[in-house]
Coordinates of C-alpha atoms and ligand atoms in Angstrom, one line a residue:
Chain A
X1 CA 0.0 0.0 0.0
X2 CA 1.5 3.5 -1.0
X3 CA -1.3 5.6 -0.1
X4 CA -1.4 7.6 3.7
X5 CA -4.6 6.2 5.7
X6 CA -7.0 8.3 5.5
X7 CA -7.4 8.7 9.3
X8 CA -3.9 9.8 9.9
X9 CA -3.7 13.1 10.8
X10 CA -1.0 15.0 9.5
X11 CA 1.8 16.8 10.9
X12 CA 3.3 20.2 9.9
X13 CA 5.9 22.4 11.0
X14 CA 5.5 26.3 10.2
X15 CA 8.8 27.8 10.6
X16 CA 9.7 31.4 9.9
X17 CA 13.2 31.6 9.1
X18 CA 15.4 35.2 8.6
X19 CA 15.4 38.0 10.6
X20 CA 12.0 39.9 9.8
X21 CA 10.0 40.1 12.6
X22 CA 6.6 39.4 10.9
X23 CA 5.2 36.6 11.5
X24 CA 1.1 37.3 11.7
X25 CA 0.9 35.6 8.0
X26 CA 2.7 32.3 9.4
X27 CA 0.3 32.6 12.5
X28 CA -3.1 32.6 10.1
X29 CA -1.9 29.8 7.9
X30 CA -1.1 28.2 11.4
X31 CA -4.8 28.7 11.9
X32 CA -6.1 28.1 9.0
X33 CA -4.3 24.5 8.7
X34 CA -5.7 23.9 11.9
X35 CA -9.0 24.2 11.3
X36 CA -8.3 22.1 8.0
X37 CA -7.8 19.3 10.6
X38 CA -3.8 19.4 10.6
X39 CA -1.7 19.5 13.6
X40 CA 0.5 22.6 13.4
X41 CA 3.8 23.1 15.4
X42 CA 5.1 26.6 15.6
X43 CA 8.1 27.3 16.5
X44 CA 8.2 31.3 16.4
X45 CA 10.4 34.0 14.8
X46 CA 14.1 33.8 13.7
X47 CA 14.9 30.3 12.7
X48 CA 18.2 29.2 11.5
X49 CA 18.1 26.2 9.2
X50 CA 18.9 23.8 11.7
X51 CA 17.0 24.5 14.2
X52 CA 14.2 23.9 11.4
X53 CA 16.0 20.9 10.8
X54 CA 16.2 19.4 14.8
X55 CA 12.2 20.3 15.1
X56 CA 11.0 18.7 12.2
X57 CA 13.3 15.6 13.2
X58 CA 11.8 15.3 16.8
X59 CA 8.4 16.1 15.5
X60 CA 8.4 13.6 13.1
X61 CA 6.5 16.1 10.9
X62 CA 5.1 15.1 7.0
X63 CA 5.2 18.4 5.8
X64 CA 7.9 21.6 6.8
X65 CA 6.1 25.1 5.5
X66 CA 8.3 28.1 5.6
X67 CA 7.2 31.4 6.0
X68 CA 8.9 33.9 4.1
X69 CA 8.8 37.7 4.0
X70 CA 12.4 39.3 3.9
X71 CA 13.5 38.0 0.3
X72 CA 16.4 36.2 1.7
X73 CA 14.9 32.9 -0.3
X74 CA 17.2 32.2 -2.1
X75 CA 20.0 32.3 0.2
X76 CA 18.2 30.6 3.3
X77 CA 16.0 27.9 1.4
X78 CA 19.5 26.0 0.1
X79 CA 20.7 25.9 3.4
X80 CA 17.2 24.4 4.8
X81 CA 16.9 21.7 2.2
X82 CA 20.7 20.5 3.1
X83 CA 20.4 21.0 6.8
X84 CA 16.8 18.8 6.4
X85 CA 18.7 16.2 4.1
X86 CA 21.4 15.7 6.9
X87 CA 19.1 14.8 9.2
X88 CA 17.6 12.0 7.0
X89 CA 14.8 13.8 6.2
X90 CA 15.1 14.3 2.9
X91 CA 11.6 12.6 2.2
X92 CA 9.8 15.2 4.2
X93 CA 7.5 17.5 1.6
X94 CA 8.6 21.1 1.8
X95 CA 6.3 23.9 1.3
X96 CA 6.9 27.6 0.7
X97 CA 4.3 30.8 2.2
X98 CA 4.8 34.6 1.4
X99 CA 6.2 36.6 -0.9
X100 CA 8.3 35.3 -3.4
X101 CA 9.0 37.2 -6.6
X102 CA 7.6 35.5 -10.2
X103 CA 11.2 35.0 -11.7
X104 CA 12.2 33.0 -8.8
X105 CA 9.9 30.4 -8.4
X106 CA 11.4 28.3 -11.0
X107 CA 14.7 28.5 -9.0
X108 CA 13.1 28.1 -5.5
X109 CA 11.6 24.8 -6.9
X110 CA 14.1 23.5 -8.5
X111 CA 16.0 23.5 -4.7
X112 CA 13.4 21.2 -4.1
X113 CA 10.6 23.2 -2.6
X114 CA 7.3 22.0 -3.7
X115 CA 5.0 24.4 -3.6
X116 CA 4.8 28.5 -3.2
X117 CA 1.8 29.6 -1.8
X118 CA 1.2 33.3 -2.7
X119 CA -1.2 35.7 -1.0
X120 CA -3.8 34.9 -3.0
X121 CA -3.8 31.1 -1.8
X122 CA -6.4 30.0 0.0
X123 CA -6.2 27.4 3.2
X124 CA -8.1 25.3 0.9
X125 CA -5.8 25.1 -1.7
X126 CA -3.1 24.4 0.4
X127 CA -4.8 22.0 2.8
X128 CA -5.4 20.0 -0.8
X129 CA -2.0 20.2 -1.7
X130 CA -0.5 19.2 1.2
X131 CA -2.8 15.8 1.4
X132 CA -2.5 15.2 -2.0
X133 CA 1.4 15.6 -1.7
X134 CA 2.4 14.3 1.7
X135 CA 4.6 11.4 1.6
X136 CA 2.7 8.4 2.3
X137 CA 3.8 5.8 5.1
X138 CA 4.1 2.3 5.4
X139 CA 2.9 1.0 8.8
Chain B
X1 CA 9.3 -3.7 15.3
X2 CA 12.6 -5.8 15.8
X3 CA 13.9 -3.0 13.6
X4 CA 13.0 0.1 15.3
X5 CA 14.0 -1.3 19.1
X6 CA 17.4 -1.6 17.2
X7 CA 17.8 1.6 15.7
X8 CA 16.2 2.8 19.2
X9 CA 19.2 1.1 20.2
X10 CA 21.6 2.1 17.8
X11 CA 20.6 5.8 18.7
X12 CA 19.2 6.4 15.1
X13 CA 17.7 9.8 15.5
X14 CA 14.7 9.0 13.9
X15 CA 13.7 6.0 15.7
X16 CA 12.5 7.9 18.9
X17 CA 9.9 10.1 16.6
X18 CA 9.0 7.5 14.2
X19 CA 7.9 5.2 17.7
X20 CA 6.2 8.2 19.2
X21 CA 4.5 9.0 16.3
X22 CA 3.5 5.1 16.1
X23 CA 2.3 4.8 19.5
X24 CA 0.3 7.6 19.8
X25 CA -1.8 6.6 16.6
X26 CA -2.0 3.1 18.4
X27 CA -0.3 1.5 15.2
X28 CA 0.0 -2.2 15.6
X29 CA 3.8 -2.1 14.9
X30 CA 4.5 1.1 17.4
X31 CA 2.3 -1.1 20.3
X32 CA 4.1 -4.0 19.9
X33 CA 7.0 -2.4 19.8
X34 CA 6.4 -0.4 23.0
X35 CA 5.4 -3.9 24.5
X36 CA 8.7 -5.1 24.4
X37 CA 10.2 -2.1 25.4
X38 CA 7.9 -1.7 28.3
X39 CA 9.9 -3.9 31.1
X40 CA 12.9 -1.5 30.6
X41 CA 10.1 1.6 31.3
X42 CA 9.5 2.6 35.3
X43 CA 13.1 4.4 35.8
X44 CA 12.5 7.6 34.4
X45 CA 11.3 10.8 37.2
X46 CA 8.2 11.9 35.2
X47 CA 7.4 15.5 36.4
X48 CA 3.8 17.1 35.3
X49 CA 3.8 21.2 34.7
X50 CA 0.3 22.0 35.6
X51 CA -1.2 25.2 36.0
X52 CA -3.2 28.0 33.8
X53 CA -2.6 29.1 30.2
X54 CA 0.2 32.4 30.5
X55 CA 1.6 31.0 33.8
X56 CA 4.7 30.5 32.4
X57 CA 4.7 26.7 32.4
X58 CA 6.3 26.3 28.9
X59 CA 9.3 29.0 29.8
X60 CA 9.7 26.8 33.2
X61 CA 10.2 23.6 31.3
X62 CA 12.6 25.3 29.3
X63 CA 14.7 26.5 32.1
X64 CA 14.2 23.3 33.9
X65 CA 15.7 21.5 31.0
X66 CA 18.3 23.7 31.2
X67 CA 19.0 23.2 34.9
X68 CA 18.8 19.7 33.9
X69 CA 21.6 19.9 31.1
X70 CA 24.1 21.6 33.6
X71 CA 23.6 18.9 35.8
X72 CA 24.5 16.7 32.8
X73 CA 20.9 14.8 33.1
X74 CA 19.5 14.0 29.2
X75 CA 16.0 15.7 29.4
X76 CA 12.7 14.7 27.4
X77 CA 9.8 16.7 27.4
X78 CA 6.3 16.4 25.9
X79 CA 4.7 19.4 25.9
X80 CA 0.5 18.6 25.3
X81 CA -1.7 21.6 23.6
X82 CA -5.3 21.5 23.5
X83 CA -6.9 20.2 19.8
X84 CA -9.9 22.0 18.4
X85 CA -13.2 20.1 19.4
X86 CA -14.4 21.7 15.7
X87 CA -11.2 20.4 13.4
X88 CA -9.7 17.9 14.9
X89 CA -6.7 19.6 14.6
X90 CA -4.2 21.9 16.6
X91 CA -1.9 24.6 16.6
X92 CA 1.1 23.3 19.0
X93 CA 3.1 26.5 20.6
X94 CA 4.8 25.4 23.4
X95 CA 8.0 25.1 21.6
X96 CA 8.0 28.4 20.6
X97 CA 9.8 28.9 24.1
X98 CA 12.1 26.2 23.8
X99 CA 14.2 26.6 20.6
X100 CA 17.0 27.7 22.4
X101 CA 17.5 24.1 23.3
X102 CA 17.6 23.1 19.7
X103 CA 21.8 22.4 19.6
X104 CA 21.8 20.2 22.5
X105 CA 21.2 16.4 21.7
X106 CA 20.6 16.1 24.7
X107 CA 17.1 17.1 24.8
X108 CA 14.4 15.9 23.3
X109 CA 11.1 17.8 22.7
X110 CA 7.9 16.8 21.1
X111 CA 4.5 18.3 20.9
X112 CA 1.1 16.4 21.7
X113 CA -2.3 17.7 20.8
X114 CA -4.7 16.9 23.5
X115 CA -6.6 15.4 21.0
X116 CA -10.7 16.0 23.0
X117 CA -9.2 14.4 26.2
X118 CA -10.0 16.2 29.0
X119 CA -8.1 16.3 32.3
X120 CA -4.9 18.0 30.4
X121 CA -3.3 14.8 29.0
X122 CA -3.6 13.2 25.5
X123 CA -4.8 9.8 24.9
X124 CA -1.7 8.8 24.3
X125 CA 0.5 10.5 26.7
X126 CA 1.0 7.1 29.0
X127 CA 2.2 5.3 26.3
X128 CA 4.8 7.7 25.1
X129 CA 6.2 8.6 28.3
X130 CA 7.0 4.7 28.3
X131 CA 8.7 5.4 24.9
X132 CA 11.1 8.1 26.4
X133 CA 11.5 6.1 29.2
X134 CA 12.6 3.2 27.4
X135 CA 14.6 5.5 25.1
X136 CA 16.8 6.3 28.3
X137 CA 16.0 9.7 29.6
X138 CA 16.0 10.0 33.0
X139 CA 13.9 12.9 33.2
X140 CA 10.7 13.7 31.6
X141 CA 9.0 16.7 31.7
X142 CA 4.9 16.6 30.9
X143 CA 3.7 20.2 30.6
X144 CA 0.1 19.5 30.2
X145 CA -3.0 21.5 29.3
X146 CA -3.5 24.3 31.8
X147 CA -7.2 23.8 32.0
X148 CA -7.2 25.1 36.3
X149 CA -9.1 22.4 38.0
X150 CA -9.7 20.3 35.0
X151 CA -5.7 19.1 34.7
X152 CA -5.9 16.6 37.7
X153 CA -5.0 13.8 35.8
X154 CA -1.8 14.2 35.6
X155 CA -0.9 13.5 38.9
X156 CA -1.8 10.0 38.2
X157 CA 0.6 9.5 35.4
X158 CA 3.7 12.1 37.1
X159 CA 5.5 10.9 39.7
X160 CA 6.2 14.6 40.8
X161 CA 3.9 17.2 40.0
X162 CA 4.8 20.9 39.8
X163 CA 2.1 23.2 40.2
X164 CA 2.4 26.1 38.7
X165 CA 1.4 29.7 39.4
X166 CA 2.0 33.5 38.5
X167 CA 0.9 36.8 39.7
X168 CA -2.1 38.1 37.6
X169 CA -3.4 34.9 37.0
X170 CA -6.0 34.9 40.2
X171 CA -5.6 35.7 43.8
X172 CA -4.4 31.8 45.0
X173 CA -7.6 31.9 46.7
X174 CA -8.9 30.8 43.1
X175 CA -6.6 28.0 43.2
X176 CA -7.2 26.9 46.9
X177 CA -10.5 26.2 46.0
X178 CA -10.1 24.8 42.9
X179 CA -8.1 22.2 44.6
X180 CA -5.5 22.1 42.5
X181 CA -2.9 23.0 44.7
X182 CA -3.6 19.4 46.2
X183 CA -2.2 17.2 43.4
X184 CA 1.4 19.8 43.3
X185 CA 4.1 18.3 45.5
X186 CA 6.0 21.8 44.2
X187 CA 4.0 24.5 43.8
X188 CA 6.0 27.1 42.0
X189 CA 4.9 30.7 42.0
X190 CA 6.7 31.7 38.6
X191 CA 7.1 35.5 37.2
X192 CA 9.0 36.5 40.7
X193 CA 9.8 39.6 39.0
X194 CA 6.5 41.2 38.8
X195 CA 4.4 43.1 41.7
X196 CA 2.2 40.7 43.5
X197 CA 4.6 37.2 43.4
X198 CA 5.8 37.2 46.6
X199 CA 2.5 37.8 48.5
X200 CA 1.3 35.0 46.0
X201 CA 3.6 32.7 47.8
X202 CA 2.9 33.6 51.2
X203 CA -0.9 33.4 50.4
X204 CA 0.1 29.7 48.9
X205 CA 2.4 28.8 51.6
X206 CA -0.5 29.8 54.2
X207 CA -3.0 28.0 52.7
X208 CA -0.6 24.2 53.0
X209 CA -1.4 21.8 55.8
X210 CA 1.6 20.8 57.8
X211 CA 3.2 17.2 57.3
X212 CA 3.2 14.4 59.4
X213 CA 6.6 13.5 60.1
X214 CA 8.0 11.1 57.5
X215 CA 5.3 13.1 54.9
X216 CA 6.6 15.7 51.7
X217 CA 6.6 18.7 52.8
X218 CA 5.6 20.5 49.9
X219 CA 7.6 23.7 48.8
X220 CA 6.5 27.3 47.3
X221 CA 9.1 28.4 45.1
X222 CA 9.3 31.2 43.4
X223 CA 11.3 31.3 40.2
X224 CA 11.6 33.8 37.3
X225 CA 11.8 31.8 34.6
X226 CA 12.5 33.7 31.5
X227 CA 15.8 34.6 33.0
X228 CA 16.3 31.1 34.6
X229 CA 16.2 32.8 38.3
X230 CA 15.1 30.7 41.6
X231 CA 14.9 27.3 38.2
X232 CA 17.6 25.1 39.8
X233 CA 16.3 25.3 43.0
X234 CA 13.1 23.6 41.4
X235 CA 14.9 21.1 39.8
X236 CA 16.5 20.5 43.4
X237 CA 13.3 20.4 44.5
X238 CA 12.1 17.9 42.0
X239 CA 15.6 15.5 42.6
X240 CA 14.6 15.9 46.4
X241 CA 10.9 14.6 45.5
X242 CA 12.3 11.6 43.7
X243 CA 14.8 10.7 46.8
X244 CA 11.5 10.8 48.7
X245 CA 9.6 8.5 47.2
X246 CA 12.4 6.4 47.2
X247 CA 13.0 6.3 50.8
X248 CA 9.3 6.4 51.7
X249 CA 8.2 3.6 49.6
X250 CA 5.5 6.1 48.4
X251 CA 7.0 5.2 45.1
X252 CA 5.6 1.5 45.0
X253 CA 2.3 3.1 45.1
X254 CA 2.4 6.0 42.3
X255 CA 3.3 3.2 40.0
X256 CA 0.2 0.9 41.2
X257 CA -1.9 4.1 40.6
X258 CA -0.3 4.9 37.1
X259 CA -1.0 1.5 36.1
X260 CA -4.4 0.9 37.8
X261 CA -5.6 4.3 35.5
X262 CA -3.6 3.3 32.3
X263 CA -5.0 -0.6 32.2
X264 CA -8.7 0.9 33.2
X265 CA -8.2 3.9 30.7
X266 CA -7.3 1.3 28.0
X267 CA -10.3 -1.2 28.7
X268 CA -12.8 1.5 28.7
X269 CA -11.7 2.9 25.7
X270 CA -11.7 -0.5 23.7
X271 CA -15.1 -0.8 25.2
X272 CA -16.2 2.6 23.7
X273 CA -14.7 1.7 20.3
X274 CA -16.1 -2.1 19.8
X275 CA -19.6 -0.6 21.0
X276 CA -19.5 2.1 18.4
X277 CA -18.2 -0.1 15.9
X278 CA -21.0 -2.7 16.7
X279 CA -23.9 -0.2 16.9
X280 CA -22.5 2.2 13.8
X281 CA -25.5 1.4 11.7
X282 CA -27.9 0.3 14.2
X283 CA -28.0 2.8 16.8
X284 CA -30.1 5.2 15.2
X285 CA -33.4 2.8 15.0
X286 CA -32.8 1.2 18.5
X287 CA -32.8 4.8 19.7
X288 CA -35.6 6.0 17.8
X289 CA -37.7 2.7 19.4
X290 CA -37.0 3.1 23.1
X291 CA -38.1 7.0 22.0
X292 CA -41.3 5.8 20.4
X293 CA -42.0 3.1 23.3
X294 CA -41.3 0.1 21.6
X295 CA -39.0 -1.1 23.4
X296 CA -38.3 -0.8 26.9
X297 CA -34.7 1.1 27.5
X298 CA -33.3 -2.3 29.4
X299 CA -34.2 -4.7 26.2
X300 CA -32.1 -2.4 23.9
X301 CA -29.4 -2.2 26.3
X302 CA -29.0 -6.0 26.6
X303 CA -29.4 -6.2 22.8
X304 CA -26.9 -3.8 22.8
X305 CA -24.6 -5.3 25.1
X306 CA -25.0 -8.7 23.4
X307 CA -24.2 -8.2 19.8
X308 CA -20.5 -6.7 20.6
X309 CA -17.9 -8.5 20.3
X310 CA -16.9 -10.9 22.9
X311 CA -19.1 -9.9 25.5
X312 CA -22.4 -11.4 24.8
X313 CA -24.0 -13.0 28.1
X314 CA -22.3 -10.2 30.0
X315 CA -26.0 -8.6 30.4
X316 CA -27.1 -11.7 31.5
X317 CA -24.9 -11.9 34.5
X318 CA -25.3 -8.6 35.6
X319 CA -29.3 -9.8 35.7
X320 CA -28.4 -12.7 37.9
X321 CA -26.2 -11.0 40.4
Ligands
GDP1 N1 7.8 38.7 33.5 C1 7.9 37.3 33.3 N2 7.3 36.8 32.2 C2 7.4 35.5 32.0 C3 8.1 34.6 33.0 N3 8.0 33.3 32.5 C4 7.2 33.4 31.4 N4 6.9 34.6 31.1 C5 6.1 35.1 29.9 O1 4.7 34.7 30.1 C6 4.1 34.4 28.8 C7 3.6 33.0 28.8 O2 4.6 32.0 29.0 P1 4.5 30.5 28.6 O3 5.7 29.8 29.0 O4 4.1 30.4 27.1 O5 3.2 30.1 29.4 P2 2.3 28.7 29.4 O6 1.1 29.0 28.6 O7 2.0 28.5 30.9 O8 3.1 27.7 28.8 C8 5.2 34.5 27.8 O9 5.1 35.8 27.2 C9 6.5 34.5 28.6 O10 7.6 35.2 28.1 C10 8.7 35.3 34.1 O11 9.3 34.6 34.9 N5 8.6 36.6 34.2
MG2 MG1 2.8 26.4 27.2

C-alpha cells in the first residue's frame, strides 16, 4: 500500500526563518491548517536552518512550510533543504508561504521546494495540496 | 518492530519520533514495539507542569531542561496543547519557548495535541512517556494543558507534580478552592519579578497543611523563569521529591496508581470503540424505538450489550447478580 490512511492526521511544521520580525501571516496559515484538521507546530520568529531541521526531526512532521517575508529565499532555502537532508529527512515535503518574486519560483523549486503559496492562496488550496502531496507511510 | 528497538538502540535519531509517532496513533507495529520495550520503562522521574494558560509553564520547562543539562541529566519533554473540538486539529506552541534548546542532543522535545481528552493529557500520553523512558532519559518533563481544576490527571501519570502559578493569574484563593494545589508536590509561584509574586507565595504557603513526620513537605518556590532565576532550585526540589519517594516507599504506590488508571483507561476505551463499531449502523433505529416506546430502554441495552464483540451473556450476569 503506497497511499497515507485516511485517518492519519498530518503533521506540519511552520517555521519562519530570517530576521523579519513578521510573522502574523505564518500565525493565520497556522490557523487556517488547523481548522483544516492538521496538527501545526510553531516554532516562532528567527529560525536558522537547523533549528528547522532538529524540530521537524523530533516532531516527526510530513510536511515543513516556511514562512517567508524578507526576500532572503534564495540564500536561506538551500541551506534548509541540506540542513533537512542531513538529518535524513530528505523525504519530508517542503512547502513555501509569502512573498516570493515571479522570476524565482522556477529557481526556488528546483532547490526542491514543492509548492509556493502566494497571497492569493487559499487554506483550501493548500490544505489540498499538502494531502495530495504528503509522503505516504508504510505502517 | 525488531527493527525500530534496534535503531532505538543504535541511537538512530529517527527511531524515537517515528515510535512516538506510532504509539500515539495506536499503530500495531508502534504497540508491539512499545510492548517489548515496556519492562525496561518505570526508571524515568516523570514530572507534570500544571497550572493555567500564560503562567509561564512552557518558559519553566525550558529552564528546567536547562538546569537539567548543567547537571549533565539527558532531558525529554512532551509538551501537550489542546486540539480544536471543531477540526480535529491543533496549533502546537509550546515550543515556541524552547528553541533555544535546539543544539543540544541532549534534549528531546515533542508536541502532543490533547486530542478532545480532558483532564490535560492526551490519549496517548502514558504510552509515550514509556517510549522516552525506554529510550533512556532519565527525566521527563509533561507540561500539560492548563485547563485550572480540570488538569488533575496528571498526577496519576507524574510521579512529581509541579504546580504552577504566576501573579495576575488569580488571587491563589482561586486556586485553593479549585483544589488544584492538592495534586502539586511543588508549587511554583513563577514570574517572581513582577508586583504581587511574593504575597502570592505567602498566600500559597499559608494556605498548606503541615506534614506528618516522615510526609513531603511541599515547597513554594518562586522562580523567574525567562531569566532562569530561583529554576535550579526547582529542579532541586524535584531531585529531592524523587529521593522521597524512594525512601518512603511512596513510590511502589504512584506506579500501582499509574498503572491501575492506564489498564482501566485502555479497557474503557476499547469498550467505547467495539460498541460504536457494533452499533454504527444500528444505533439510530434502537434509539428511535425506546423513543417511540417500543421497546423498553433495558431490552435495547442488553441487545446492545449482546451483539459486541466478545461480550455477549455479560448482560445476563449482571441480571443474575
Ligand atoms: N515577566 C515574566 N514573564 C514570564 C516569565 N515566565 C514566562 N513569562 C512570559 O509569560 C508568557 C507565557 O509564557 P508560557 O511559558 O508560554 O506560558 P504557558 O502558557 O503556561 O506555557 C510569555 O510571554 C513568557 O515570556 C517570568 O518569569 N517573568
Ligand atoms: Mg505552554
Amino acid at each position: 500500500m503506497s497511499t497515507s490512511t485516511p485517518t492519519r492526521t498530518l503533521r506540519v511544521l511552520i517555521a519562519k526563518p530570517g530576521l523579519d520580525g513578521h510573522d502574523r501571516g505564518a500565525k493565520v496559515m497556522a490557523r487556517g491548517l488547523r481548522d483544516a484538521g492538521f496538527e501545526v507546530i510553531y516554532t516562532g520568529l528567527f529560525q536558522t536552518p537547523e533549528m528547522i531541521a532538529s524540530a521537524a526531526l523530533q516532531e516527526d512532521v510530513d510536511v515543513v512550510g516556511l514562512s517567508i517575508l524578507s526576500g532572503a529565499h534564495m540564500a536561506l532555502f538551500p541551506r534548509i533543504m541540506e540542513a533537512l537532508r542531513a538529518a535524513g529527512l530528505g523525504d519530508v515535503l517542503v512547502v513555501a508561504g509569502g512573498t516570493i518574486p515571479e522570476a524565482d519560483q522556477a529557481a526556488v523549486r528546483e532547490m526542491g521546494i514543492a509548492a509556493v503559496f502566494g497571497p492569493g492562496s487559499t487554506f483550501a488550496d493548500v490544505a489540498e495540496f499538502l494531502r495530495t502531496h504528503a509522503p505516504s507511510r508504510a505502517a | 518492530m525488531a527493527d525500530l528497538i534496534a535503531q532505538l538502540d543504535e541511537g538512530n535519531p529517527r527511531a524515537l519520533p517515528r515510535l512516538l509517532s506510532l504509539v500515539e496513533r495506536r499503530d500495531p507495529a508502534g504497540m508491539a514495539a512499545l510492548a517489548a520495550l515496556y519492562p525496561r520503562t518505570g526508571k524515568a522521574a516523570v514530572v507534570g507542569i500544571t497550572g493555567a494558560p500564560g503562567a509561564g509553564k512552557s518558559t519553566l520547562v525550558n529552564a528546567l531542561a536547562h538546569a537539567a543539562r548543567a547537571a549533565e541529566m539527558r532531558v525529554a519533554i512532551l509538551a501537550i496543547d489542546p486540539s480544536s473540538p471543531v477540526s480535529g486539529g491543533a496549533v502546537l506552541g509550546d515550543r515556541i519557548r524552547m528553541m533555544d534548546l535546539h543544539a543540544d542532543p541532549g534534549v528531546f522535545i515533542r508536541s502532543v495535541a490533547s486530542k478532545g481528552r480532558t483532564g490535560g493529557l492526551a490519549p496517548a500520553a502514558a504510552a509515550m512517556v514509556h517510549c522516552l523512558d525506554a529510550a533512556g532519559y532519565p527525566l521527563i518533563l509533561l507540561e500539560t494543558v492548563g485547563a485550572g481544576q480540570d488538569s488533575i490527571d496528571i498526577d496519576v501519570l507524574a510521579r512529581t507534580v509541579i504546580v504552577v502559578q504566576a501573579p495576575g493569574f488569580g488571587d491563589g484563593v482561586q486556586a485553593i478552592k479549585a483544589g488544584i494545589l492538592e495534586i502539586g508536590d511543588i508549587l511554583v509561584v513563577n514570574k517572581a519579578d513582577l508586583p504581587g509574586a511574593r504575597e502570592l507565595a505567602r498566600t500559597l504557603r499559608g494556605s498548606l497543611d503541615h506534614p506528618e513526620p516522615g510526609e513531603w513537605e511541599v515547597p513554594v518556590l518562586l522562580t523567574d523563569a525567562a531569566s532562569g532565576e530561583g529554576v535550579p532550585a526547582v529542579l532541586d526540589a524535584v531531585l529531592q521529591h524523587g529521593r522521597w519517594l524512594a525512601q518512603s516507599g511512596e513510590i511502589a504506590q504512584r506506579l500501582r496508581v499509574a498503572a491501575s488508571a492506564e489498564v482501566l483507561d485502555g479497557v474503557r476505551n476499547e469498550l467505547q470503540r467495539r460498541l460504536n463499531a457494533a452499533t454504527a449502523g444500528s444505533l439510530d433505529q434502537v434509539i428511535s424505538d425506546v423513543a417511540a416506546r417500543r421497546t423498553p430502554p433495558e431490552d435495547a441495552v442488553n441487545a446492545i450489550l449482546a451483539s459486541l464483540p466478545g461480550l455477549g451473556g455479560a448482560a445476563s450476569d449482571q441480571r443474575g447478580g
